[in-house]
XYZ file of C-alpha atoms in Angstrom:
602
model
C 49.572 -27.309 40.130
C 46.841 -24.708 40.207
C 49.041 -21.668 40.225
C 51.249 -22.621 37.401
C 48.439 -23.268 35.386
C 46.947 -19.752 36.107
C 50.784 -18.236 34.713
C 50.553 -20.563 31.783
C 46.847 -18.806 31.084
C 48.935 -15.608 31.412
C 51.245 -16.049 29.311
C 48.900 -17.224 26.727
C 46.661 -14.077 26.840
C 49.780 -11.963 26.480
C 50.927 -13.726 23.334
C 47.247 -13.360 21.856
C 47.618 -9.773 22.845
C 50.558 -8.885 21.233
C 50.344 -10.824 18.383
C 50.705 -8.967 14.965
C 48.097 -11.601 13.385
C 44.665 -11.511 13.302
C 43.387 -14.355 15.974
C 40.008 -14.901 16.452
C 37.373 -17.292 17.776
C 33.689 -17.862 15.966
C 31.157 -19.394 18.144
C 27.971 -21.896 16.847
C 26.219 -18.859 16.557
C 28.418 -17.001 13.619
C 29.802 -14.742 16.068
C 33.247 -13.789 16.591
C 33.726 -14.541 20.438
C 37.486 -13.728 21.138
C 39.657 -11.350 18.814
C 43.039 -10.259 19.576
C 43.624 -6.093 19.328
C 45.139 -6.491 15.888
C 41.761 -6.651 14.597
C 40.237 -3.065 15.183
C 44.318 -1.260 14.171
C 43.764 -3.266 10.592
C 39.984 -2.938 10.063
C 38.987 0.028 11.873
C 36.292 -1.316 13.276
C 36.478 -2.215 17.213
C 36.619 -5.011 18.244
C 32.693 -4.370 19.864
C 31.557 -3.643 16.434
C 32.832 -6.818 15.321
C 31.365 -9.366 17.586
C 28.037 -7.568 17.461
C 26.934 -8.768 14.137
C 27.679 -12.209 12.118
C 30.904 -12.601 10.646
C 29.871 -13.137 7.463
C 28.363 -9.399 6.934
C 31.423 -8.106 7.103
C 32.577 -10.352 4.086
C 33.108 -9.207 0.400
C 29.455 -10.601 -1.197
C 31.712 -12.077 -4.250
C 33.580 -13.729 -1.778
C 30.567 -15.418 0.464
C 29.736 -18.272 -1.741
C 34.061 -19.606 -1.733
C 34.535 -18.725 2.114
C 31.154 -20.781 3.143
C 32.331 -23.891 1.300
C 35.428 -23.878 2.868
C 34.105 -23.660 6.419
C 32.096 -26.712 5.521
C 34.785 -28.662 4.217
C 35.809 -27.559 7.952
C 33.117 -28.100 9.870
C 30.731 -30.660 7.721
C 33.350 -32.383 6.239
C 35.282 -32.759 8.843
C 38.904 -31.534 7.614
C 41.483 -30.670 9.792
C 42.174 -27.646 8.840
C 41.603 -24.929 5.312
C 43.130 -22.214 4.596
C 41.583 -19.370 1.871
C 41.617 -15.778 0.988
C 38.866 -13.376 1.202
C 37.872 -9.295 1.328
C 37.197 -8.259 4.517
C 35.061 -4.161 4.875
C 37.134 -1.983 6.738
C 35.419 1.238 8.696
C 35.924 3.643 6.090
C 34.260 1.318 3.261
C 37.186 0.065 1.344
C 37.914 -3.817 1.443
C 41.229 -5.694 3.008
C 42.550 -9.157 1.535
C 42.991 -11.112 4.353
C 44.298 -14.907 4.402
C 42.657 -17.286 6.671
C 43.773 -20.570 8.548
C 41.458 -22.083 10.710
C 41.065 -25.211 12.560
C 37.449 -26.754 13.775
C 36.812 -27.877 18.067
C 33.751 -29.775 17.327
C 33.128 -30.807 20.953
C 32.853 -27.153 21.920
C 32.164 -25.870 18.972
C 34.064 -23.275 17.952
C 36.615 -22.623 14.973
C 40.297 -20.976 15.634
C 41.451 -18.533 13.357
C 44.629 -17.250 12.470
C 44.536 -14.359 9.987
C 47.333 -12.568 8.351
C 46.738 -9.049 6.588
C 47.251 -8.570 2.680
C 46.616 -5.209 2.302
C 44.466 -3.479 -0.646
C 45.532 -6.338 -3.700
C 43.025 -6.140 -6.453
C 45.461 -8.424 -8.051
C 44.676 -11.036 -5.505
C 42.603 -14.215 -5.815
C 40.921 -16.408 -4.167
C 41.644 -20.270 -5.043
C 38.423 -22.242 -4.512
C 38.994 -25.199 -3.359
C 35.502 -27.334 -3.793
C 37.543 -31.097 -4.052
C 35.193 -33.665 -3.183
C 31.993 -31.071 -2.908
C 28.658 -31.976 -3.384
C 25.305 -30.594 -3.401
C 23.169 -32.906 -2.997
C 22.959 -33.360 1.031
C 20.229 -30.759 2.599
C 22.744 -30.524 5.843
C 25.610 -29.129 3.583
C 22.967 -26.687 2.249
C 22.440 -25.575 5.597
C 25.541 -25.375 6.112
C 26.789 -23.123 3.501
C 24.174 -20.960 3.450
C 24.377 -19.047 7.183
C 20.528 -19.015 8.354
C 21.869 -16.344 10.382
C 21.920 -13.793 7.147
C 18.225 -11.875 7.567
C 18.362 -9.101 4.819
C 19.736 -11.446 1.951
C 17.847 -14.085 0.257
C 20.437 -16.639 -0.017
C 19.930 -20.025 -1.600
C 20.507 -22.893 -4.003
C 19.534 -24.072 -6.746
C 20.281 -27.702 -8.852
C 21.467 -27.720 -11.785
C 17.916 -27.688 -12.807
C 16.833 -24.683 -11.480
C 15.280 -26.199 -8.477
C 15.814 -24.667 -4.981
C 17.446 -27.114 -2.835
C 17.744 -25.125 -0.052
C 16.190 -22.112 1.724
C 17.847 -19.825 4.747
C 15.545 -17.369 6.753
C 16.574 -14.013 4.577
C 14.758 -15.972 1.763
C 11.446 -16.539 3.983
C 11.264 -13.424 5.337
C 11.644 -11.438 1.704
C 9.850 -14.168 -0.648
C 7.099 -15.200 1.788
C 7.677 -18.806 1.253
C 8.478 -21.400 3.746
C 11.415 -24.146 3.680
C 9.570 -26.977 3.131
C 7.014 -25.414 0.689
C 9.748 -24.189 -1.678
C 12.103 -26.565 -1.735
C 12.316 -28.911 -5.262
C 9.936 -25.755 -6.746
C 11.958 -24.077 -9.953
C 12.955 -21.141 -9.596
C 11.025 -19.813 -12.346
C 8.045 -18.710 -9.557
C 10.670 -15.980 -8.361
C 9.772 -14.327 -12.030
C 6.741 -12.194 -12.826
C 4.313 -13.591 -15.771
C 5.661 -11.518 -18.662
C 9.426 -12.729 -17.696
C 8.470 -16.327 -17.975
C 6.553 -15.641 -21.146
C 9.636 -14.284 -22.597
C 12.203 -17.289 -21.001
C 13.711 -14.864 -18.907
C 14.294 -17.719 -16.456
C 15.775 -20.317 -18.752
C 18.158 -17.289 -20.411
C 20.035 -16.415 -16.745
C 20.109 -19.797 -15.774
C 22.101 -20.575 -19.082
C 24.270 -17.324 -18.962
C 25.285 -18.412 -15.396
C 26.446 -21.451 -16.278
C 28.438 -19.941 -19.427
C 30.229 -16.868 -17.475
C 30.052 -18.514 -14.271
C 27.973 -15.552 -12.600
C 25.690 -13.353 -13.629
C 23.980 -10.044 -11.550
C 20.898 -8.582 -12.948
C 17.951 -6.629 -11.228
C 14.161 -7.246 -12.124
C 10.608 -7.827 -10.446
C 10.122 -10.616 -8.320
C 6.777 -12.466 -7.237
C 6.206 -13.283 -3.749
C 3.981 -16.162 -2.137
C 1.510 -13.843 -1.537
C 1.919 -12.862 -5.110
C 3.127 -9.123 -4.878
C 5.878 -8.093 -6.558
C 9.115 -5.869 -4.901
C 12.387 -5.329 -7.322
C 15.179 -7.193 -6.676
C 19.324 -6.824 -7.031
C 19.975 -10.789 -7.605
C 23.519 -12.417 -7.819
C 23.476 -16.008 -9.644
C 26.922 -18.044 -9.378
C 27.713 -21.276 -10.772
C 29.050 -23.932 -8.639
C 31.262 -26.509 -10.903
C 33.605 -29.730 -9.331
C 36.928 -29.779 -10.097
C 36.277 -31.413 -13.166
C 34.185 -29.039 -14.549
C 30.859 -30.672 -13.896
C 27.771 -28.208 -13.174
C 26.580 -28.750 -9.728
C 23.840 -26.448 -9.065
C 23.905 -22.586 -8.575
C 24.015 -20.293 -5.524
C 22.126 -17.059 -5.319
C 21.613 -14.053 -3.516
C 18.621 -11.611 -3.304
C 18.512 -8.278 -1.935
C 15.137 -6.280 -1.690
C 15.571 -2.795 -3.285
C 12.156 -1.664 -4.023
C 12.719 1.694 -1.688
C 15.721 2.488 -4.120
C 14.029 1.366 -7.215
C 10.823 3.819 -6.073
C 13.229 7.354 -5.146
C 15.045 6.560 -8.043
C 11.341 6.629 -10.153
C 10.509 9.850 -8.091
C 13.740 11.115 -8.924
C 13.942 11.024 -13.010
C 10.097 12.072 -12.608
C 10.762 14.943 -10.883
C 14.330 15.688 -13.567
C 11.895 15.141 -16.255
C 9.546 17.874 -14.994
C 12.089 20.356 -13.733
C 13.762 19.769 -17.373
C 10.699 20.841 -19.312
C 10.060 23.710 -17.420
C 13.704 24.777 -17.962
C 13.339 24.303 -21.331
C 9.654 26.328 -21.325
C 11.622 29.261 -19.538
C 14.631 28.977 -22.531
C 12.224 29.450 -24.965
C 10.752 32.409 -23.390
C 14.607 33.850 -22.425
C 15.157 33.652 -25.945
C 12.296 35.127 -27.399
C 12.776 37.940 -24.583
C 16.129 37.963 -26.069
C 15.335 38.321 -29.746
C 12.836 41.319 -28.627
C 15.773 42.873 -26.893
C 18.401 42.986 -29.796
C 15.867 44.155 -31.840
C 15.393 46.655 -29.359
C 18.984 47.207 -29.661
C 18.912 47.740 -33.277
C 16.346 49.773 -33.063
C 18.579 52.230 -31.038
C 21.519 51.392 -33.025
C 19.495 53.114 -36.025
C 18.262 56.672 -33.975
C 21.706 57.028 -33.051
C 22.945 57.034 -36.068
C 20.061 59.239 -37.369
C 21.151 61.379 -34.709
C 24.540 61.883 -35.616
C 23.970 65.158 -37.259
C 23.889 67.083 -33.959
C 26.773 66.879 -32.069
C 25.160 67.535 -28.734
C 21.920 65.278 -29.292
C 24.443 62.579 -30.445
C 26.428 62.312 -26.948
C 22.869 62.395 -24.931
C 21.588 59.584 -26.768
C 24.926 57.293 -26.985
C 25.467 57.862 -23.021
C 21.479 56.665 -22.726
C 21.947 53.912 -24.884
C 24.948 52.684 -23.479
C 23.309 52.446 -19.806
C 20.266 51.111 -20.909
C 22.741 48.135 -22.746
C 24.389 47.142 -19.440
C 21.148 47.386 -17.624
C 19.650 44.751 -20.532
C 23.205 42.752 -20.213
C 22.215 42.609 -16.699
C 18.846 41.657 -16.688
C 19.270 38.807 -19.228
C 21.834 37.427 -17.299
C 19.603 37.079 -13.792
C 16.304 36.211 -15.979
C 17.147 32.063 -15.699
C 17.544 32.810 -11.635
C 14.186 34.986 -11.485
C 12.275 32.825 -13.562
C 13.015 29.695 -11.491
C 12.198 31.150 -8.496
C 8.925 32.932 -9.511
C 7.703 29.397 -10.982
C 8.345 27.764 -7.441
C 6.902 30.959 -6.009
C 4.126 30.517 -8.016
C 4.331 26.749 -7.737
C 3.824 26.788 -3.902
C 1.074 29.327 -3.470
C -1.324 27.735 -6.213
C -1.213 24.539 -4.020
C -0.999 26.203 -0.902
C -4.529 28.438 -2.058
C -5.781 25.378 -3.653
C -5.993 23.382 -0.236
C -6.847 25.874 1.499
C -10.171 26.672 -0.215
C -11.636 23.222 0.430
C -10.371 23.040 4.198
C -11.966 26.148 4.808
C -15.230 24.718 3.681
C -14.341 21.872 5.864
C -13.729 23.888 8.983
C -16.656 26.439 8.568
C -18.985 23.205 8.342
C -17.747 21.203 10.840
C -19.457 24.036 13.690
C -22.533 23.091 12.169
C -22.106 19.557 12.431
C -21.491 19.567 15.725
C -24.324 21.708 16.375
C -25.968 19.226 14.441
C -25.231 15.859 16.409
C -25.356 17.802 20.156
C -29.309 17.930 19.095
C -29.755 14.566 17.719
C -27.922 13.620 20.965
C -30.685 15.522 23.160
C -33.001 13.653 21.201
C -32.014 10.892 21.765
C -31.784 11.214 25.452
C -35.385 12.617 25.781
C -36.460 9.361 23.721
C -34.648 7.084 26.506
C -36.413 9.230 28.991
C -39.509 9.010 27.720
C -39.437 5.753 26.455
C -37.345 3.628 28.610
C -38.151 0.131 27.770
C -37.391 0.063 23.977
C -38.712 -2.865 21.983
C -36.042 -5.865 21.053
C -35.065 -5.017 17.811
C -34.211 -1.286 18.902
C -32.691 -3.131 22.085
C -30.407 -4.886 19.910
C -29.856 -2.476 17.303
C -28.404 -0.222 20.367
C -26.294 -3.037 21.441
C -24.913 -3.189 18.163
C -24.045 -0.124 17.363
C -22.883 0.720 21.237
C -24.954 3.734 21.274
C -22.862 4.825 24.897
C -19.633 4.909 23.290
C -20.869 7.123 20.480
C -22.637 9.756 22.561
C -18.768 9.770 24.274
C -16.960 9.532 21.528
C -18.692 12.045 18.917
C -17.741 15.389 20.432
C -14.202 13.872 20.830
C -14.193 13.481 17.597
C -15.500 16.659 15.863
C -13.017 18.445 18.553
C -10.020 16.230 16.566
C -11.497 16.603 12.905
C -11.649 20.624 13.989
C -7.933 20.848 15.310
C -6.626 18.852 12.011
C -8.852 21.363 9.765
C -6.552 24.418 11.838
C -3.292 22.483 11.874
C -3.713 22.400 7.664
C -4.727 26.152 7.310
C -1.247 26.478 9.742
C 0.372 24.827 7.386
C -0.899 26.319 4.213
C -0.311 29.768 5.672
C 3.530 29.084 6.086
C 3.223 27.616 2.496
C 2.121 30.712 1.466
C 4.781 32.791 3.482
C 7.313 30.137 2.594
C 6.599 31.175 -1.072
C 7.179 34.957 -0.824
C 4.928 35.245 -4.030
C 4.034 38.705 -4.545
C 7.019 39.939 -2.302
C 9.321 40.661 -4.703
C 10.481 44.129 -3.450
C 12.782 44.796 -0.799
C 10.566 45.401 2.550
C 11.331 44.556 6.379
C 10.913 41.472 7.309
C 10.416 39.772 10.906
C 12.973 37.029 10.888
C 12.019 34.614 13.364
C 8.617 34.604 11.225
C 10.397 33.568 7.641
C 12.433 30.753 9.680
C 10.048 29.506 11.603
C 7.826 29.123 8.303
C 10.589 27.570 6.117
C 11.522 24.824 9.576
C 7.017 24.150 9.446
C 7.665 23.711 5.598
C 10.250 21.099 6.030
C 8.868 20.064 9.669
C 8.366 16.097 8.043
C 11.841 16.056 7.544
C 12.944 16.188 10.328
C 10.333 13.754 12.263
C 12.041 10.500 12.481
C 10.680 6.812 11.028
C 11.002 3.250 11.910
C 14.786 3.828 10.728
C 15.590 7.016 11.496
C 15.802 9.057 14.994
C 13.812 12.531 14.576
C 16.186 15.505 14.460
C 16.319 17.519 18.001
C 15.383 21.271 16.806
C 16.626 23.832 18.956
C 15.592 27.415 18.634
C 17.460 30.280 20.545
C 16.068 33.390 18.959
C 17.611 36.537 20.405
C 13.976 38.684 21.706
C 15.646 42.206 20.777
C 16.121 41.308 16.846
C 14.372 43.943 15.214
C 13.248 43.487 11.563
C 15.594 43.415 8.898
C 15.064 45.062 4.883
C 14.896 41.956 1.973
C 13.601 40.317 -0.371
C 11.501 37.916 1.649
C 10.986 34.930 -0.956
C 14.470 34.964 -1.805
C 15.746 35.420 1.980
C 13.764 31.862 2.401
C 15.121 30.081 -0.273
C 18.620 30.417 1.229
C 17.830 29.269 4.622
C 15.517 26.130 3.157
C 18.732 25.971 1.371
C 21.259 25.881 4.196
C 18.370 23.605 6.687
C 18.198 20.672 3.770
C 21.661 20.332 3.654
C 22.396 20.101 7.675
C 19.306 17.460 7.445
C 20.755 15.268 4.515
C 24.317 15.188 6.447
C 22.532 14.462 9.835
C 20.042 11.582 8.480
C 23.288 10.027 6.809
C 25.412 10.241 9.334
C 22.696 8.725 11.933
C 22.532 5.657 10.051
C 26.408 5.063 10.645
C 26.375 5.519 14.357
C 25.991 2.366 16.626
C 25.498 4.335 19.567
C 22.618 4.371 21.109
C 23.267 7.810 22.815
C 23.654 9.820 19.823
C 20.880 12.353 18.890
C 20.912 14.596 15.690
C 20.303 18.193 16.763
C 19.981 21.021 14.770
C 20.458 24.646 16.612
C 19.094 27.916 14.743
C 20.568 30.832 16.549
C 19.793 34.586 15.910
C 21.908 37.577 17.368
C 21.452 40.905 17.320
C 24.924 42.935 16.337
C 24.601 46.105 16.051
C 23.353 47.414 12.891
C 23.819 43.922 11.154
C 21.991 40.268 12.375
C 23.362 36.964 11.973
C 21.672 33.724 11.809
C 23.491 30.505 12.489
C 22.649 27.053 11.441
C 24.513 24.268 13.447
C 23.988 20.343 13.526
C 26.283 18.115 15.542
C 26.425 15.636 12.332
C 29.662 14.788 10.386
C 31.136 17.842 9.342
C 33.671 18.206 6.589
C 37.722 18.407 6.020
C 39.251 21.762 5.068
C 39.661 20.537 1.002
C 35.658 19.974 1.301
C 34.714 22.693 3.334
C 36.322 25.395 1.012
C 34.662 24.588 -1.872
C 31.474 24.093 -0.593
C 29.815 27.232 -1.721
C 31.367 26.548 -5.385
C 28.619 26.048 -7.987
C 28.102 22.167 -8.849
C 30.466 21.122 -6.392
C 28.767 18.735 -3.829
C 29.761 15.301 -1.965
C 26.579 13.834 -2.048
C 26.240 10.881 -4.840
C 24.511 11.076 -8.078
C 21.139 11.870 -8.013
C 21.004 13.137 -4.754
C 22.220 16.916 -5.035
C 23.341 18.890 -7.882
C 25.482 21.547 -6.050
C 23.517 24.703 -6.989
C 21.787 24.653 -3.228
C 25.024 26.926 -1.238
C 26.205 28.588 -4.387
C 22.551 30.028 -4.777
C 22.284 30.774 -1.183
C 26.041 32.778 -1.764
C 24.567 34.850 -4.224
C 21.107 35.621 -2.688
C 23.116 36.406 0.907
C 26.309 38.172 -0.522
C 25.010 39.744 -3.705
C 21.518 40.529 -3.628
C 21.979 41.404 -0.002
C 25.362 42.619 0.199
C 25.886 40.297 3.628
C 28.283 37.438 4.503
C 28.371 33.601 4.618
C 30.942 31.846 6.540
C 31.019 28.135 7.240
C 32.825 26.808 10.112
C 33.583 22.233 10.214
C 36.172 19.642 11.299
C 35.306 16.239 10.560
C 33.659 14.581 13.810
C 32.195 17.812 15.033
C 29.431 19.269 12.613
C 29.112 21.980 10.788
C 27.868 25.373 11.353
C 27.121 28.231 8.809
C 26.421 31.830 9.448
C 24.636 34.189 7.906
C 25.230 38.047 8.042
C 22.582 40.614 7.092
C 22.542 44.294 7.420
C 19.291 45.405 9.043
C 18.265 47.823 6.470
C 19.676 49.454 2.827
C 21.494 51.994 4.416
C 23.712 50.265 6.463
């Protein structure tokens, strides 16, 4: 009996195996615990991925509220089996319509799924199928709204605006507490000035005309701060028509609220200053057409001589192209010098008062090493102090200072050096006053630009730091630029391997990945290169070719405007007639090399 049971259990496995439908099995705990192979060649994601977070994530949000009811009417309810449609994220971000049967074992808890793909159907819907639903039972709230879900506030409301019911996502971003926010309204969500105006009332009542409604404002918290919110508000009707109540869904987005701030700040000020520089260009410009003119007129008074007349047209036509020339690179020259310029006031600005710091701070210890004596030669002197100073030493641990004091000038002391550091590389970083073509130490002008965008690449609570490797060839022997500009292209070329590195960072599950970036120098010759490789993304061949194309980038709005590599080009290949190459496949990084010619001759 026991070994043709063990072949039945064979056989079975091999059917789920090679099955073309999606099978699956979701344990108590919202996780998928079986899933047959068909799952990671239709999704993309393996089938690792899958069971490693709650099944719902990976659901379409518009689809949540319709797919929870019907696993209620499953598992709540008690039905014997639903069947419904829903959107499904596949690896590379697009969505799947996928149509689900699925059958409830209540004694072990688990629900059977078959699943059968759809494919990519915008045109598809989903038939809700809320027959004999009603909200008014707190365990069908419960049920329907996952307490699983930790970074959405999801919950429900009556048709009165009051919350009914409350999962953990909500507690941990509002603050509040099941049982001290259920049968509140939902009005307390909204900030003073919203419930002055109705704002409340008006999206409740929209809701329940269009049947959903998505907005964003501020939200109040328990503790009465405020973060901005993306909220979805859906209204839940019989099949009669009847309002029932309302389900929402709150997502925190106060970090994207604040870079987006930071952002149109910053566009704001970089747009005035272009348009202060315009104004200048074009009064340089008027000054030069009338210097034009001018010229125009003495060649025609000089007409009369023959001889004087050919001098003065060939001078007039070379200083024209030189003026054609230099009006086209003022916008580039002018941006630079007012970053230049930008950078070294702060940079001299810090360092003024930090020098103060520092200079005193040798004093001040000075200072404190003789109150310290004096203090000793009291306690030998007098070594039975009265109460009061008995207890005014306990209190203020008078040991632990004496220990602590010199520790701590030696730490205020090393900051006051770490800042001048940094305000030094500012300073180099900015090339101000280095506008003419001179040899420069390389390893110097990198090394200053990687300490001038050193807190980029230290990690955070969400992000790994990036591993910087340096492999700097010793015989690399100065090379003739134009140091300022020579650092703008490799802060250029650094930012972008750091943007694709942080993004692709957050996309990898595995543990064992760490984002490196490698700066290489090589001597060759009577030219240098400098190579910048990360081990992040990297690019197909239709991206990769136009990457040095002016305003072409990948990144989305608001994050780059695609003038970083096609500035870089120009400073590299025109200004110092070298080379820029970039090397990528998709899945194995990207690497860009720079060529320079060591000096003007070569």
């Amino acid at each position: 009996m026991s070994s043709k049971l063990g072949s039945s259990r064979i056989n079975l496995m091999k059917f789920f195996e090679l099955s073309p439908d999606l099978l699956g099995v979701i344990g108590s705990d919202s996780h998928f615990k079986h899933l047959s192979p068909a799952w990671e060649s239709i999704l993309g994601h393996s089938n690792q991925e899958l069971k490693s977070r709650p099944w719902i994530e990976w659901i379409h949000t518009d689809d949540l509220q319709k797919t929870l009811s019907h696993i209620n009417n499953l598992v709540i309810v008690g039905k014997d089996k639903v069947t419904f449609k829903n959107r499904l994220r596949c690896r590379n971000g697009k969505y799947r319509w996928l149509s689900w049967q699925a059958n409830y074992d209540p004694q072990n808890h688990l629900i059977y799924t078959q699943v059968s793909d759809l494919g990519e159907r915008p045109g598809c819907s989903i038939s809700p199928n809320l027959s004999g639903q009603r909200f008014n039972s707190p365990e069908e709230h419960f049920r329907l709204l996952v307490d699983g879900v930790k970074d959405h506030a999801i919950y429900m409301l009556d048709r009165h605006g009051r919350v009914i019911s409350w999962n953990s996502g909500a507690e941990r971003i509002n603050g509040w507490e099941a049982h001290e926010i259920i049968g509140q309204s939902s009005s307390i969500f909204f900030t003073v000035a919203s419930r002055q105006r109705r704002v409340p009332e008006k999206v409740l009542r929209v809701a329940a005309t269009s049947g959903r409604v998505e907005f964003e404002n501020w939200r109040m918290r328990k503790d009465g701060s405020c973060f901005w919110a993306n909220v979805t508000l859906s209204a839940l009707r019989d099949e009669r028509g009847q309002l029932l109540g309302y389900a929402t869904i709150t997502r925190d987005v106060t970090d994207r609220k604040q870079e987006e701030e930071a952002l149109q700040q910053a566009y704001d000020n970089l747009e005035k200053r272009v348009e202060e520089r315009t104004a200048e260009l074009q009064a340089a410009n008027s000054r030069l057409r009338e210097e034009v003119h001018i010229r125009s007129q003495a060649e025609e008074a000089l007409r009369q001589s023959q001889k004087r007349l050919t001098q003065q047209a060939s001078q007039l036509e070379a200083t024209l192209r030189e003026l054609r020339s230099t009006q086209a690179q003022l916008i580039h020259t002018e941006k630079m010098s007012g970053l230049g310029q930008l950078v070294a006031g702060v940079a001299h600005e810090i360092n003024n008062p930090v020098g103060f710091i520092h200079g005193n701070l040798e004093h001040a210890s000075h200072y404190v090493q003789d109150l310290l004596r004096l203090i000793h030669c009291y306690q030998e002197h007098y070594p039975n102090p009265t109460p009061k100073i008995q207890a005014e030493l306990e209190d203020i641990d008078l040991d632990f200072i004496v220990a602590d004091m010199p520790k701590l000038l030696a730490s205020m002391n090393q900051g006051t050096q770490r800042i001048q550091a940094i305000v030094q590389s500012l300073r180099h970083f900015s090339g101000l006053n280095e506008a003419q073509y001179k040899p420069v130490d390389l390893h110097n002008a990198l090394n200053s630009t990687l300490r001038v965008l050193q807190h980029r690449l230290q990690g955070d609570g969400q992000q790994q730091p990036i591993q910087l490797i340096r492999n700097y060839d010793p015989n690399l022997t100065k090379v003739d630029c134009f140091p300022g500009q020579l650092n703008q292209a490799f802060a250029n070329v650094i930012s972008n391997a750091i943007d694709a590195l942080q993004d692709y960072d957050k996309t990898q599950d595995s543990a064992d990945y760490r984002p490196t970036l490698t700066v290489e120098t090589q001597h060759l010759g009577d030219r240098v290169r400098i190579t910048f490789s990360d081990n992040g993304p990297g690019m197909d061949e239709s991206v990769r070719s136009r990457i040095f194309d002016p305003f072409f980038t990948t990144k989305p709005v608001g994050r780059g405007t695609g003038l970083g590599l096609s500035t870089t080009y120009q400073i590299i290949v025109d200004k110092h007639r070298g080379s820029l190459t970039c090397t990528s496949q998709c899945q194995q990084g990207t690497s860009i090399a720079i060529e320079l010619p060591l000096n003007s001759n070569s």
